[in-house]
Coordinates of C-alpha atoms and ligand atoms in Angstrom, one line a residue:
X503 CA 201.8 87.0 150.8
X504 CA 198.1 86.0 149.8
X505 CA 195.3 87.4 151.8
X506 CA 193.9 84.1 152.8
X507 CA 190.6 82.9 154.6
X508 CA 189.9 80.1 156.5
X509 CA 186.3 78.7 155.6
X510 CA 184.1 75.5 155.4
X511 CA 184.4 74.3 151.8
X512 CA 181.8 71.9 150.4
X513 CA 182.8 69.1 148.4
X514 CA 180.9 69.9 145.1
X515 CA 182.5 67.3 143.2
X516 CA 185.1 64.5 143.5
X517 CA 186.3 63.2 139.8
X518 CA 188.7 60.6 138.5
X519 CA 190.9 62.3 135.9
X520 CA 192.9 59.7 134.6
X521 CA 195.7 58.4 137.7
X522 CA 194.4 61.4 139.8
X523 CA 191.3 62.9 141.3
X524 CA 189.9 66.8 140.2
X525 CA 187.9 68.2 143.5
X526 CA 185.6 70.9 143.0
X527 CA 184.9 72.6 146.4
X528 CA 182.4 75.7 146.9
X529 CA 184.8 78.4 148.5
X530 CA 183.1 81.6 147.5
X531 CA 185.1 84.0 149.8
X532 CA 188.6 82.7 148.6
X533 CA 188.3 82.0 144.8
X534 CA 188.3 85.6 143.5
X535 CA 191.7 85.7 145.5
X536 CA 193.6 83.3 143.8
X537 CA 196.1 84.0 141.4
X538 CA 197.7 81.8 139.9
X539 CA 200.6 79.5 141.8
X540 CA 198.6 79.7 144.6
X541 CA 197.8 77.0 147.0
X542 CA 195.7 75.5 149.7
X543 CA 195.5 73.3 152.4
X544 CA 192.9 71.3 153.4
X545 CA 192.0 69.6 157.1
X546 CA 191.3 65.8 156.4
X547 CA 190.9 64.5 159.8
X548 CA 191.5 64.5 163.7
X549 CA 194.1 61.2 164.1
X550 CA 197.5 62.0 164.6
X551 CA 198.7 60.8 161.0
X552 CA 195.9 63.9 159.9
X553 CA 197.2 66.3 162.0
X554 CA 198.9 68.8 159.4
X555 CA 196.8 70.1 156.5
X556 CA 198.0 69.0 153.3
X557 CA 198.5 71.6 150.4
X558 CA 197.4 71.5 147.0
X559 CA 198.2 73.7 144.3
X560 CA 195.1 75.5 143.2
X561 CA 194.0 74.2 139.3
X562 CA 191.1 76.6 138.8
X563 CA 189.4 79.3 140.5
X564 CA 185.9 80.8 139.7
X565 CA 184.9 83.7 141.2
X566 CA 181.4 83.7 139.5
X567 CA 180.9 80.2 140.6
X568 CA 182.6 80.8 143.9
X569 CA 184.7 77.5 143.2
X570 CA 188.1 76.4 143.9
X571 CA 189.5 73.1 141.7
X572 CA 192.1 70.9 143.2
X573 CA 194.0 68.3 141.3
X574 CA 195.0 65.1 143.5
X575 CA 197.2 62.7 143.8
X576 CA 196.5 59.8 145.4
X577 CA 200.1 59.4 148.1
X578 CA 199.5 58.6 151.8
X579 CA 196.8 58.8 154.6
X580 CA 195.5 62.1 153.6
X581 CA 195.1 62.2 150.2
X582 CA 193.7 58.8 150.2
X583 CA 190.9 60.1 152.7
X584 CA 190.5 63.5 150.6
X585 CA 189.4 61.2 147.3
X586 CA 187.2 59.6 149.3
X587 CA 185.5 62.6 151.0
X588 CA 181.6 62.0 149.8
X589 CA 179.7 65.0 148.1
X590 CA 178.3 67.5 150.0
X591 CA 180.7 66.9 153.0
X592 CA 182.7 70.1 154.1
X593 CA 186.7 70.6 154.6
X594 CA 188.3 73.2 156.6
X595 CA 190.3 75.0 153.9
X596 CA 192.8 77.8 154.1
X597 CA 193.2 79.8 150.8
X598 CA 194.7 81.4 149.2
X599 CA 198.3 81.0 150.4
X600 CA 201.5 81.3 149.4
X601 CA 203.3 83.9 146.5
X602 CA 201.9 83.2 142.8
X603 CA 203.9 83.3 139.7
X604 CA 204.3 87.2 138.7
X605 CA 202.2 88.2 136.0
X606 CA 203.6 90.0 132.9
X607 CA 202.7 93.5 131.9
X608 CA 202.1 93.2 128.1
X609 CA 202.6 90.0 125.8
X610 CA 205.5 87.2 126.3
X611 CA 205.9 84.0 125.2
X612 CA 206.5 81.3 128.1
X613 CA 207.4 77.8 128.1
X614 CA 205.2 76.1 130.9
X615 CA 207.3 73.1 132.3
X616 CA 205.7 70.3 134.4
X617 CA 206.2 66.9 136.1
X618 CA 203.3 65.1 136.5
X619 CA 200.4 67.0 138.6
X620 CA 202.8 69.7 139.0
X621 CA 201.1 71.2 136.0
X622 CA 198.1 71.8 137.8
X623 CA 199.1 75.9 138.6
X624 CA 199.9 76.4 134.7
X625 CA 197.2 76.0 132.9
X626 CA 195.4 79.2 134.8
X627 CA 198.7 81.2 134.7
X628 CA 198.5 80.3 130.5
X629 CA 195.2 81.8 130.7
X630 CA 196.6 84.5 132.1
X631 CA 199.1 84.8 129.7
X632 CA 197.0 84.5 126.5
X633 CA 194.9 87.1 127.9
X634 CA 197.5 89.8 127.6
X635 CA 198.4 88.8 124.3
X636 CA 201.1 86.7 124.8
X637 CA 201.8 83.0 123.9
X638 CA 202.7 79.6 125.2
X639 CA 204.2 76.5 124.8
X640 CA 203.8 73.4 127.4
X641 CA 206.5 70.5 128.5
X642 CA 205.2 67.7 130.4
X643 CA 206.6 65.2 131.8
X644 CA 206.1 62.4 134.0
X645 CA 207.7 58.6 134.9
X646 CA 204.6 56.9 132.4
X647 CA 201.5 57.4 130.8
X648 CA 199.2 57.7 133.5
X649 CA 201.5 60.3 135.6
X650 CA 200.9 62.7 133.1
X651 CA 198.4 65.5 133.9
X652 CA 196.4 67.6 131.7
X653 CA 197.8 67.0 128.4
X654 CA 194.2 67.7 126.7
X655 CA 193.7 70.9 128.9
X656 CA 197.5 72.3 127.6
X657 CA 195.8 71.1 124.2
X658 CA 193.2 73.1 124.7
X659 CA 195.2 76.3 125.2
X660 CA 198.0 75.9 122.4
X661 CA 199.3 73.7 119.7
X662 CA 202.6 73.8 121.1
X663 CA 202.3 71.0 123.9
X664 CA 205.1 68.7 124.0
X665 CA 205.1 65.1 125.8
X666 CA 207.8 63.3 127.3
X667 CA 207.6 60.0 129.6
X668 CA 210.5 58.3 131.5
X669 CA 209.4 54.7 130.4
X670 CA 208.3 56.0 126.7
X671 CA 205.0 54.9 126.8
X672 CA 203.6 58.8 125.8
X673 CA 205.5 61.2 123.6
X674 CA 209.3 61.3 123.8
X675 CA 211.5 59.0 126.1
X676 CA 213.2 60.6 128.9
X677 CA 213.1 63.6 130.9
X678 CA 211.8 67.2 130.6
X679 CA 215.2 68.5 130.6
X680 CA 215.9 66.3 127.3
X681 CA 213.8 68.4 124.7
X682 CA 213.9 71.7 126.6
X683 CA 216.5 73.3 124.5
X684 CA 214.2 72.1 121.4
X685 CA 210.8 73.4 123.4
X686 CA 212.9 76.8 124.1
X687 CA 213.8 77.2 120.7
X688 CA 210.3 75.9 119.0
X689 CA 208.3 79.1 120.5
X690 CA 211.2 81.0 120.9
X691 CA 210.2 81.6 124.6
X692 CA 211.4 84.9 126.4
X693 CA 210.5 82.9 129.9
X694 CA 210.4 79.7 131.7
X695 CA 207.9 78.8 134.1
X696 CA 208.2 76.0 135.8
X697 CA 206.6 73.5 138.8
X698 CA 207.6 69.9 139.8
X699 CA 210.3 68.1 142.6
X700 CA 213.3 70.1 143.1
X701 CA 215.8 68.4 141.3
X702 CA 213.5 68.8 138.3
X703 CA 213.5 72.6 138.9
X704 CA 217.1 72.8 139.0
X705 CA 217.6 71.0 136.0
X706 CA 215.2 73.2 133.8
X707 CA 216.2 76.5 136.0
X708 CA 219.7 75.7 134.2
X709 CA 218.6 74.8 131.4
X710 CA 216.9 78.1 131.0
X711 CA 220.0 80.2 132.4
X712 CA 221.7 78.4 129.1
X713 CA 219.2 80.5 127.0
X714 CA 219.7 83.6 128.7
X715 CA 216.2 82.8 130.0
X716 CA 214.4 83.4 133.8
X717 CA 212.7 80.5 135.1
X718 CA 209.9 80.6 137.8
X719 CA 209.6 77.9 139.7
X720 CA 207.0 76.5 141.8
X721 CA 208.2 73.9 144.7
X722 CA 206.3 71.3 146.3
X723 CA 208.6 71.5 149.6
X724 CA 206.9 69.1 152.2
X725 CA 205.5 71.7 154.7
X726 CA 203.4 71.6 158.3
X727 CA 201.8 75.3 158.4
X728 CA 201.5 76.3 155.4
X729 CA 201.5 79.6 156.8
X730 CA 205.1 81.0 157.8
X731 CA 204.8 79.9 161.4
X732 CA 206.9 76.3 162.0
X733 CA 210.0 77.4 159.2
X734 CA 210.1 73.4 158.2
X735 CA 209.6 74.5 154.5
X736 CA 212.4 76.7 154.2
X737 CA 215.0 76.6 151.2
X738 CA 218.4 78.3 151.1
X739 CA 217.8 81.6 148.6
X740 CA 220.2 84.4 147.6
X741 CA 218.2 87.8 148.0
X742 CA 218.5 90.8 145.7
X743 CA 221.1 92.0 148.2
X744 CA 223.3 88.7 147.5
X745 CA 222.4 87.6 151.1
X746 CA 221.8 84.4 150.7
X747 CA 219.3 83.3 153.8
X748 CA 216.3 80.7 154.4
X749 CA 213.2 81.6 152.9
X750 CA 210.1 80.3 153.8
X751 CA 208.3 78.0 150.8
X752 CA 204.7 78.6 152.1
X753 CA 205.2 82.4 152.4
X754 CA 207.8 83.8 150.1
X755 CA 207.2 80.8 147.7
X756 CA 206.1 78.6 146.6
X757 CA 207.4 80.4 143.3
X758 CA 210.9 81.4 143.3
X759 CA 213.3 82.9 140.8
X760 CA 215.0 79.5 139.9
X761 CA 218.3 81.7 139.8
X762 CA 218.3 82.2 143.1
X763 CA 217.7 79.1 144.6
X764 CA 220.6 77.7 146.1
X765 CA 219.1 74.1 144.5
X766 CA 222.2 72.0 145.1
X767 CA 222.4 73.5 149.3
X768 CA 218.5 72.0 149.6
X769 CA 218.8 70.2 152.8
X770 CA 221.8 71.5 154.2
X771 CA 223.2 74.7 156.4
X772 CA 225.4 76.6 153.7
X773 CA 228.2 78.1 156.0
X774 CA 227.5 81.3 154.4
X775 CA 224.2 81.2 155.0
X776 CA 222.8 84.7 156.6
X777 CA 222.8 83.5 160.6
X778 CA 223.8 80.1 159.8
X779 CA 227.8 80.5 160.8
X780 CA 228.7 77.4 163.3
X781 CA 226.0 75.4 162.1
X782 CA 227.6 72.5 160.7
X783 CA 226.8 72.3 157.1
X784 CA 224.1 69.9 158.1
X785 CA 220.3 70.3 158.8
Ligands
LIG837 C1 202.6 74.2 147.7 C2 202.2 72.6 147.5 C3 201.4 72.5 146.2 C4 201.0 71.1 145.9 N1 200.5 70.9 145.2 C5 199.9 69.5 145.0 C6 198.9 69.2 143.7 O1 198.3 70.2 142.9 N2 198.3 68.1 143.6 C7 198.7 66.8 144.7 O2 198.8 65.9 144.4 N3 199.8 67.2 145.8 C8 200.2 68.6 145.5 N4 201.2 68.6 146.8 C9 201.7 67.6 147.5 C10 200.8 67.0 148.4 O3 200.4 68.0 149.2 C11 201.0 65.6 149.2 O4 201.3 64.8 148.5 C12 200.0 65.5 150.3 O5 200.6 66.3 151.5 C13 200.5 64.2 151.1 O6 199.8 63.8 152.0 P1 199.5 62.4 152.4 O7 198.7 61.8 153.7 O8 198.6 61.4 151.5 O9 200.2 61.8 152.2 P2 201.8 61.3 153.8 O10 203.2 61.1 153.1 O11 200.8 60.8 154.7 O12 201.9 62.7 154.1 C14 202.7 63.1 155.5 C15 203.4 64.5 156.0 O13 204.2 64.8 154.7 C16 203.8 66.1 153.9 N5 204.0 65.6 152.7 C17 204.2 64.5 151.9 N6 204.2 64.3 150.5 C18 204.7 65.3 150.7 C19 205.2 66.5 148.9 N7 205.4 65.7 148.1 N8 204.8 67.8 149.1 C20 204.6 68.4 150.3 N9 204.3 67.9 151.7 C21 204.4 66.5 151.8 C22 202.5 66.1 154.2 O14 201.8 67.6 154.4 C23 201.8 65.5 155.6 O15 202.4 66.6 156.7 C24 201.3 70.2 146.7 C25 202.5 70.3 148.0 C26 202.9 71.3 148.3 C27 203.9 72.2 149.5
LIG838 S1 205.3 75.0 156.6 FE1 205.4 76.3 158.3 S2 206.8 78.0 158.1 FE2 206.2 77.2 156.0

Protein backbone atom coordinates (compact mmCIF):
# COMPACT_ATOMS: atom_id res chain seq x y z
CA UNK A 1 0.00 0.00 0.00
CA UNK A 2 1.23 3.46 -0.87
CA UNK A 3 1.53 6.46 1.42
CA UNK A 4 -0.96 8.73 -0.33
CA UNK A 5 -1.61 12.43 0.03
CA UNK A 6 -4.88 14.25 -0.57
CA UNK A 7 -4.14 17.49 -2.31
CA UNK A 8 -5.39 20.19 -4.70
CA UNK A 9 -3.49 19.67 -7.95
CA UNK A 10 -3.21 22.51 -10.46
CA UNK A 11 -3.74 21.52 -14.09
CA UNK A 12 -0.59 22.66 -15.92
CA UNK A 13 -1.28 21.11 -19.32
CA UNK A 14 -3.99 19.17 -21.15
CA UNK A 15 -2.59 18.04 -24.48
CA UNK A 16 -4.13 15.70 -27.08
CA UNK A 17 -1.87 12.72 -27.84
CA UNK A 18 -3.49 10.76 -30.66
CA UNK A 19 -6.87 9.54 -29.44
CA UNK A 20 -5.91 10.31 -25.81
CA UNK A 21 -5.14 13.36 -23.70
CA UNK A 22 -2.05 13.77 -21.55
CA UNK A 23 -2.57 15.73 -18.36
CA UNK A 24 0.19 17.38 -16.37
CA UNK A 25 -0.71 18.18 -12.77
CA UNK A 26 1.26 20.09 -10.14
CA UNK A 27 1.36 17.80 -7.10
CA UNK A 28 4.71 18.33 -5.35
CA UNK A 29 3.83 16.32 -2.23
CA UNK A 30 2.60 13.31 -4.22
CA UNK A 31 5.24 13.17 -6.99
CA UNK A 32 8.21 11.89 -4.90
CA UNK A 33 6.07 9.07 -3.47
CA UNK A 34 5.02 7.55 -6.80
CA UNK A 35 6.49 4.24 -8.02
CA UNK A 36 5.71 2.54 -11.36
CA UNK A 37 2.26 0.94 -11.15
CA UNK A 38 0.80 3.38 -8.63
CA UNK A 39 -2.42 5.15 -9.60
CA UNK A 40 -4.13 8.41 -8.71
CA UNK A 41 -7.79 9.31 -8.25
CA UNK A 42 -9.39 12.62 -9.17
CA UNK A 43 -12.67 14.18 -8.05
CA UNK A 44 -14.27 15.65 -11.16
CA UNK A 45 -17.53 17.27 -10.09
CA UNK A 46 -20.39 17.46 -7.64
CA UNK A 47 -23.29 15.90 -9.59
CA UNK A 48 -24.34 12.36 -8.59
CA UNK A 49 -22.86 10.95 -11.85
CA UNK A 50 -19.49 12.31 -10.80
CA UNK A 51 -19.68 11.48 -7.11
CA UNK A 52 -17.03 8.76 -7.33
CA UNK A 53 -13.43 9.66 -7.97
CA UNK A 54 -11.96 8.38 -11.25
CA UNK A 55 -8.76 6.30 -11.24
CA UNK A 56 -5.79 6.75 -13.58
CA UNK A 57 -2.41 5.06 -13.70
CA UNK A 58 0.46 7.49 -13.25
CA UNK A 59 2.26 7.84 -16.58
CA UNK A 60 5.16 9.82 -15.14
CA UNK A 61 6.06 11.40 -11.80
CA UNK A 62 8.73 14.08 -11.74
CA UNK A 63 9.76 14.81 -8.14
CA UNK A 64 12.07 17.69 -9.21
CA UNK A 65 9.30 19.48 -11.10
CA UNK A 66 6.66 18.37 -8.57
CA UNK A 67 4.42 17.05 -11.33
CA UNK A 68 2.36 13.96 -12.20
CA UNK A 69 1.38 13.02 -15.75
CA UNK A 70 -1.68 10.96 -16.63
CA UNK A 71 -3.03 9.67 -19.94
CA UNK A 72 -6.79 9.83 -20.30
CA UNK A 73 -9.12 8.05 -22.72
CA UNK A 74 -12.42 9.91 -23.06
CA UNK A 75 -15.12 7.42 -22.02
CA UNK A 76 -18.06 8.79 -20.00
CA UNK A 77 -19.06 11.87 -18.02
CA UNK A 78 -15.96 11.99 -15.82
CA UNK A 79 -13.27 11.67 -18.45
CA UNK A 80 -15.21 14.01 -20.77
CA UNK A 81 -15.12 16.63 -18.01
CA UNK A 82 -11.48 15.91 -17.24
CA UNK A 83 -10.06 16.43 -20.73
CA UNK A 84 -11.91 19.78 -20.91
CA UNK A 85 -10.53 21.07 -17.61
CA UNK A 86 -8.92 24.46 -18.24
CA UNK A 87 -5.24 24.97 -17.51
CA UNK A 88 -4.92 26.72 -14.15
CA UNK A 89 -7.93 24.95 -12.60
CA UNK A 90 -7.32 22.76 -9.54
CA UNK A 91 -8.61 19.23 -8.97
CA UNK A 92 -8.80 17.17 -5.80
CA UNK A 93 -6.19 14.43 -6.21
CA UNK A 94 -5.30 11.40 -4.09
CA UNK A 95 -1.96 9.80 -4.95
CA UNK A 96 -0.12 7.56 -4.94
CA UNK A 97 -2.57 4.67 -4.49
CA UNK A 98 -2.22 0.91 -4.75
CA UNK A 99 0.71 -1.46 -4.71
CA UNK A 100 3.24 -0.83 -7.51
CA UNK A 101 5.18 -3.25 -9.70
CA UNK A 102 7.97 -5.07 -7.84
CA UNK A 103 11.33 -3.75 -9.03
CA UNK A 104 14.16 -6.20 -9.70
CA UNK A 105 17.27 -6.03 -7.51
CA UNK A 106 19.55 -6.45 -10.52
CA UNK A 107 19.48 -6.65 -14.31
CA UNK A 108 16.53 -8.51 -15.85
CA UNK A 109 15.09 -8.71 -19.34
CA UNK A 110 11.40 -7.84 -19.18
CA UNK A 111 8.68 -7.98 -21.80
CA UNK A 112 6.13 -5.20 -21.19
CA UNK A 113 2.70 -5.91 -22.70
CA UNK A 114 -0.19 -3.47 -22.93
CA UNK A 115 -3.53 -2.89 -24.55
CA UNK A 116 -4.32 0.78 -25.35
CA UNK A 117 -3.65 3.16 -22.45
CA UNK A 118 -2.62 0.13 -20.38
CA UNK A 119 0.89 1.09 -21.46
CA UNK A 120 0.77 4.18 -19.20
CA UNK A 121 2.41 2.62 -16.11
CA UNK A 122 4.92 0.58 -18.15
CA UNK A 123 7.20 3.38 -19.38
CA UNK A 124 8.34 4.41 -15.90
CA UNK A 125 8.77 0.72 -15.08
CA UNK A 126 10.93 0.30 -18.19
CA UNK A 127 13.10 3.24 -17.11
CA UNK A 128 13.66 1.69 -13.64
CA UNK A 129 14.57 -1.69 -15.23
CA UNK A 130 17.01 -0.01 -17.64
CA UNK A 131 18.57 2.00 -14.77
CA UNK A 132 19.30 -1.34 -13.06
CA UNK A 133 21.20 -2.58 -16.11
CA UNK A 134 18.34 -4.64 -17.51
CA UNK A 135 16.68 -4.74 -20.92
CA UNK A 136 13.08 -4.30 -22.02
CA UNK A 137 10.89 -5.11 -24.99
CA UNK A 138 7.39 -3.77 -25.58
CA UNK A 139 4.39 -5.52 -27.12
CA UNK A 140 1.73 -2.85 -27.61
CA UNK A 141 -1.75 -3.65 -28.86
CA UNK A 142 -5.12 -2.01 -29.45
CA UNK A 143 -8.28 -2.48 -31.47
CA UNK A 144 -6.99 -0.07 -34.11
CA UNK A 145 -4.11 2.34 -34.76
CA UNK A 146 -5.67 5.32 -32.91
CA UNK A 147 -6.18 3.11 -29.85
CA UNK A 148 -2.44 2.49 -29.43
CA UNK A 149 -0.76 4.61 -26.79
CA UNK A 150 2.93 5.36 -26.47
CA UNK A 151 4.55 3.56 -29.41
CA UNK A 152 7.03 6.45 -29.81
CA UNK A 153 7.69 6.50 -26.06
CA UNK A 154 8.47 2.78 -26.22
CA UNK A 155 10.75 3.23 -29.24
CA UNK A 156 12.67 5.93 -27.35
CA UNK A 157 13.47 3.31 -24.68
CA UNK A 158 14.24 0.23 -26.79
CA UNK A 159 14.36 -0.96 -30.37
CA UNK A 160 12.41 -4.09 -29.33
CA UNK A 161 8.89 -2.78 -29.91
CA UNK A 162 6.21 -4.95 -31.48
CA UNK A 163 2.86 -3.39 -32.42
CA UNK A 164 -0.35 -5.31 -33.02
CA UNK A 165 -3.87 -4.10 -33.84
CA UNK A 166 -7.02 -6.16 -34.14
CA UNK A 167 -7.96 -4.58 -37.49
CA UNK A 168 -4.40 -4.62 -38.81
CA UNK A 169 -4.33 -0.80 -39.24
CA UNK A 170 -0.89 -0.68 -37.53
CA UNK A 171 1.69 -3.40 -37.04
CA UNK A 172 0.63 -7.03 -37.07
CA UNK A 173 -3.05 -7.95 -37.27
CA UNK A 174 -4.59 -9.71 -34.26
CA UNK A 175 -4.48 -9.64 -30.46
CA UNK A 176 -1.38 -9.06 -28.31
CA UNK A 177 -1.46 -12.70 -27.34
CA UNK A 178 -0.79 -13.70 -30.99
CA UNK A 179 2.89 -12.67 -31.19
CA UNK A 180 3.50 -13.05 -27.43
CA UNK A 181 5.62 -16.18 -27.68
CA UNK A 182 7.63 -14.59 -30.50
CA UNK A 183 8.15 -11.43 -28.38
CA UNK A 184 9.25 -13.45 -25.32
CA UNK A 185 11.72 -15.45 -27.39
CA UNK A 186 13.02 -12.43 -29.35
CA UNK A 187 14.39 -10.77 -26.19
CA UNK A 188 14.83 -13.98 -24.16
CA UNK A 189 12.63 -12.47 -21.45
CA UNK A 190 13.03 -13.37 -17.77
CA UNK A 191 9.72 -11.84 -16.72
CA UNK A 192 6.57 -10.32 -18.21
CA UNK A 193 4.66 -7.25 -17.00
CA UNK A 194 1.25 -6.48 -18.46
CA UNK A 195 -1.56 -3.95 -18.11
CA UNK A 196 -4.94 -3.97 -19.79
CA UNK A 197 -8.36 -5.65 -19.66
CA UNK A 198 -8.72 -8.79 -17.53
CA UNK A 199 -9.21 -11.32 -20.39
CA UNK A 200 -6.00 -10.06 -22.00
CA UNK A 201 -4.13 -10.28 -18.68
CA UNK A 202 -5.40 -13.83 -18.18
CA UNK A 203 -4.18 -14.84 -21.65
CA UNK A 204 -0.79 -13.12 -21.22
CA UNK A 205 -0.32 -14.77 -17.82
CA UNK A 206 -1.07 -18.19 -19.32
CA UNK A 207 1.29 -17.63 -22.25
CA UNK A 208 4.07 -16.41 -19.92
CA UNK A 209 3.55 -19.46 -17.70
CA UNK A 210 3.90 -21.64 -20.81
CA UNK A 211 7.44 -20.25 -21.10
CA UNK A 212 8.05 -20.75 -17.37
CA UNK A 213 7.85 -16.99 -16.74
CA UNK A 214 6.09 -15.02 -14.03
CA UNK A 215 3.71 -12.33 -15.25
CA UNK A 216 3.01 -9.25 -13.12
CA UNK A 217 -0.39 -7.90 -14.11
CA UNK A 218 -1.80 -4.41 -13.45
CA UNK A 219 -5.60 -4.61 -13.47
CA UNK A 220 -8.02 -1.74 -14.08
CA UNK A 221 -11.00 -3.16 -12.23
CA UNK A 222 -13.81 -0.61 -11.83
CA UNK A 223 -13.56 0.82 -8.34
CA UNK A 224 -15.52 3.17 -6.12
CA UNK A 225 -13.48 4.47 -3.16
CA UNK A 226 -9.97 3.60 -4.37
CA UNK A 227 -8.75 3.52 -0.77
CA UNK A 228 -9.64 0.07 0.55
CA UNK A 229 -12.96 0.82 2.27
CA UNK A 230 -15.86 -0.25 0.04
CA UNK A 231 -14.82 -3.70 -1.32
CA UNK A 232 -16.30 -2.99 -4.78
CA UNK A 233 -13.00 -3.74 -6.50
CA UNK A 234 -12.22 -7.25 -5.25
CA UNK A 235 -10.81 -10.15 -7.28
CA UNK A 236 -10.38 -13.81 -6.23
CA UNK A 237 -6.67 -14.32 -5.58
CA UNK A 238 -4.75 -17.32 -4.24
CA UNK A 239 -2.60 -16.30 -1.26
CA UNK A 240 0.93 -17.46 -0.46
CA UNK A 241 -0.72 -19.98 1.93
CA UNK A 242 -2.67 -21.52 -0.97
CA UNK A 243 -5.99 -20.14 0.32
CA UNK A 244 -8.16 -18.13 -2.10
CA UNK A 245 -9.59 -14.84 -0.86
CA UNK A 246 -11.21 -11.75 -2.26
CA UNK A 247 -8.48 -9.16 -2.47
CA UNK A 248 -8.92 -5.42 -3.03
CA UNK A 249 -7.41 -4.28 -6.30
CA UNK A 250 -7.15 -0.68 -5.04
CA UNK A 251 -4.88 -1.53 -2.10
CA UNK A 252 -3.33 -5.01 -2.47
CA UNK A 253 -3.39 -4.38 -6.27
CA UNK A 254 -3.64 -3.10 -8.92
CA UNK A 255 -0.46 -5.12 -9.53
CA UNK A 256 -0.78 -8.84 -8.88
CA UNK A 257 1.25 -11.90 -9.69
CA UNK A 258 -0.99 -12.99 -12.58
CA UNK A 259 -0.44 -16.64 -11.69
CA UNK A 260 -2.30 -16.07 -8.40
CA UNK A 261 -5.38 -14.37 -9.84
CA UNK A 262 -8.32 -16.72 -10.50
CA UNK A 263 -9.15 -15.07 -13.80
CA UNK A 264 -11.84 -17.59 -14.80
CA UNK A 265 -13.69 -16.99 -11.51
CA UNK A 266 -13.89 -13.18 -11.70
CA UNK A 267 -17.51 -12.12 -11.18
CA UNK A 268 -18.38 -15.25 -9.18
CA UNK A 269 -17.96 -16.31 -5.55
CA UNK A 270 -16.09 -19.64 -5.78
CA UNK A 271 -17.23 -22.02 -3.03
CA UNK A 272 -13.67 -22.72 -1.94
CA UNK A 273 -12.98 -19.02 -1.30
CA UNK A 274 -12.19 -18.29 2.37
CA UNK A 275 -15.40 -16.96 3.93
CA UNK A 276 -17.53 -17.61 0.83
CA UNK A 277 -19.12 -20.98 1.65
CA UNK A 278 -22.82 -21.09 0.89
CA UNK A 279 -22.94 -17.93 -1.22
CA UNK A 280 -24.21 -19.88 -4.19
CA UNK A 281 -21.37 -19.23 -6.61
CA UNK A 282 -22.56 -15.83 -7.85
CA UNK A 283 -21.51 -12.36 -6.84
C1 LIG B 1 -6.24 1.32 -11.40
C2 LIG B 1 -6.87 1.95 -12.62
C3 LIG B 1 -6.07 2.61 -13.54
C4 LIG B 1 -6.66 3.21 -14.65
N1 LIG B 1 -5.84 3.88 -15.52
C5 LIG B 1 -6.38 4.55 -16.55
C6 LIG B 1 -5.55 5.33 -17.40
O1 LIG B 1 -4.31 5.40 -17.25
N2 LIG B 1 -6.15 6.02 -18.41
C7 LIG B 1 -7.52 5.95 -18.62
O2 LIG B 1 -8.01 6.59 -19.54
N3 LIG B 1 -8.32 5.21 -17.83
C8 LIG B 1 -7.79 4.52 -16.79
N4 LIG B 1 -8.59 3.78 -15.97
C9 LIG B 1 -10.03 3.68 -16.31
C10 LIG B 1 -10.75 4.95 -15.83
O3 LIG B 1 -10.78 4.97 -14.41
C11 LIG B 1 -12.18 4.95 -16.38
O4 LIG B 1 -12.14 5.02 -17.78
C12 LIG B 1 -12.95 6.13 -15.86
O5 LIG B 1 -13.14 6.01 -14.47
C13 LIG B 1 -14.27 6.24 -16.56
O6 LIG B 1 -14.93 7.32 -15.98
P1 LIG B 1 -16.06 8.09 -16.79
O7 LIG B 1 -16.79 8.99 -15.84
O8 LIG B 1 -15.49 8.75 -18.00
O9 LIG B 1 -16.98 6.93 -17.31
P2 LIG B 1 -18.28 6.33 -16.66
O10 LIG B 1 -18.58 5.11 -17.43
O11 LIG B 1 -19.32 7.39 -16.58
O12 LIG B 1 -17.83 5.92 -15.20
C14 LIG B 1 -18.78 5.52 -14.27
C15 LIG B 1 -18.12 4.78 -13.12
O13 LIG B 1 -17.52 3.56 -13.55
C16 LIG B 1 -16.13 3.53 -13.22
N5 LIG B 1 -15.48 3.00 -14.43
C17 LIG B 1 -15.99 3.02 -15.65
N6 LIG B 1 -15.16 2.42 -16.53
C18 LIG B 1 -14.11 2.00 -15.84
C19 LIG B 1 -12.94 1.30 -16.19
N7 LIG B 1 -12.67 0.89 -17.43
N8 LIG B 1 -12.06 1.04 -15.22
C20 LIG B 1 -12.30 1.45 -13.97
N9 LIG B 1 -13.40 2.10 -13.58
C21 LIG B 1 -14.30 2.38 -14.50
C22 LIG B 1 -15.75 4.95 -12.93
O14 LIG B 1 -14.73 5.05 -11.95
C23 LIG B 1 -17.02 5.53 -12.39
O15 LIG B 1 -17.15 5.25 -11.02
C24 LIG B 1 -8.06 3.15 -14.86
C25 LIG B 1 -8.86 2.48 -13.94
C26 LIG B 1 -8.28 1.88 -12.82
C27 LIG B 1 -9.14 1.20 -11.82
S1 LIG C 1 -12.45 0.58 -4.48
FE1 LIG C 1 -13.19 0.59 -2.45
S2 LIG C 1 -12.11 -1.08 -1.54
FE2 LIG C 1 -11.25 -0.92 -3.52
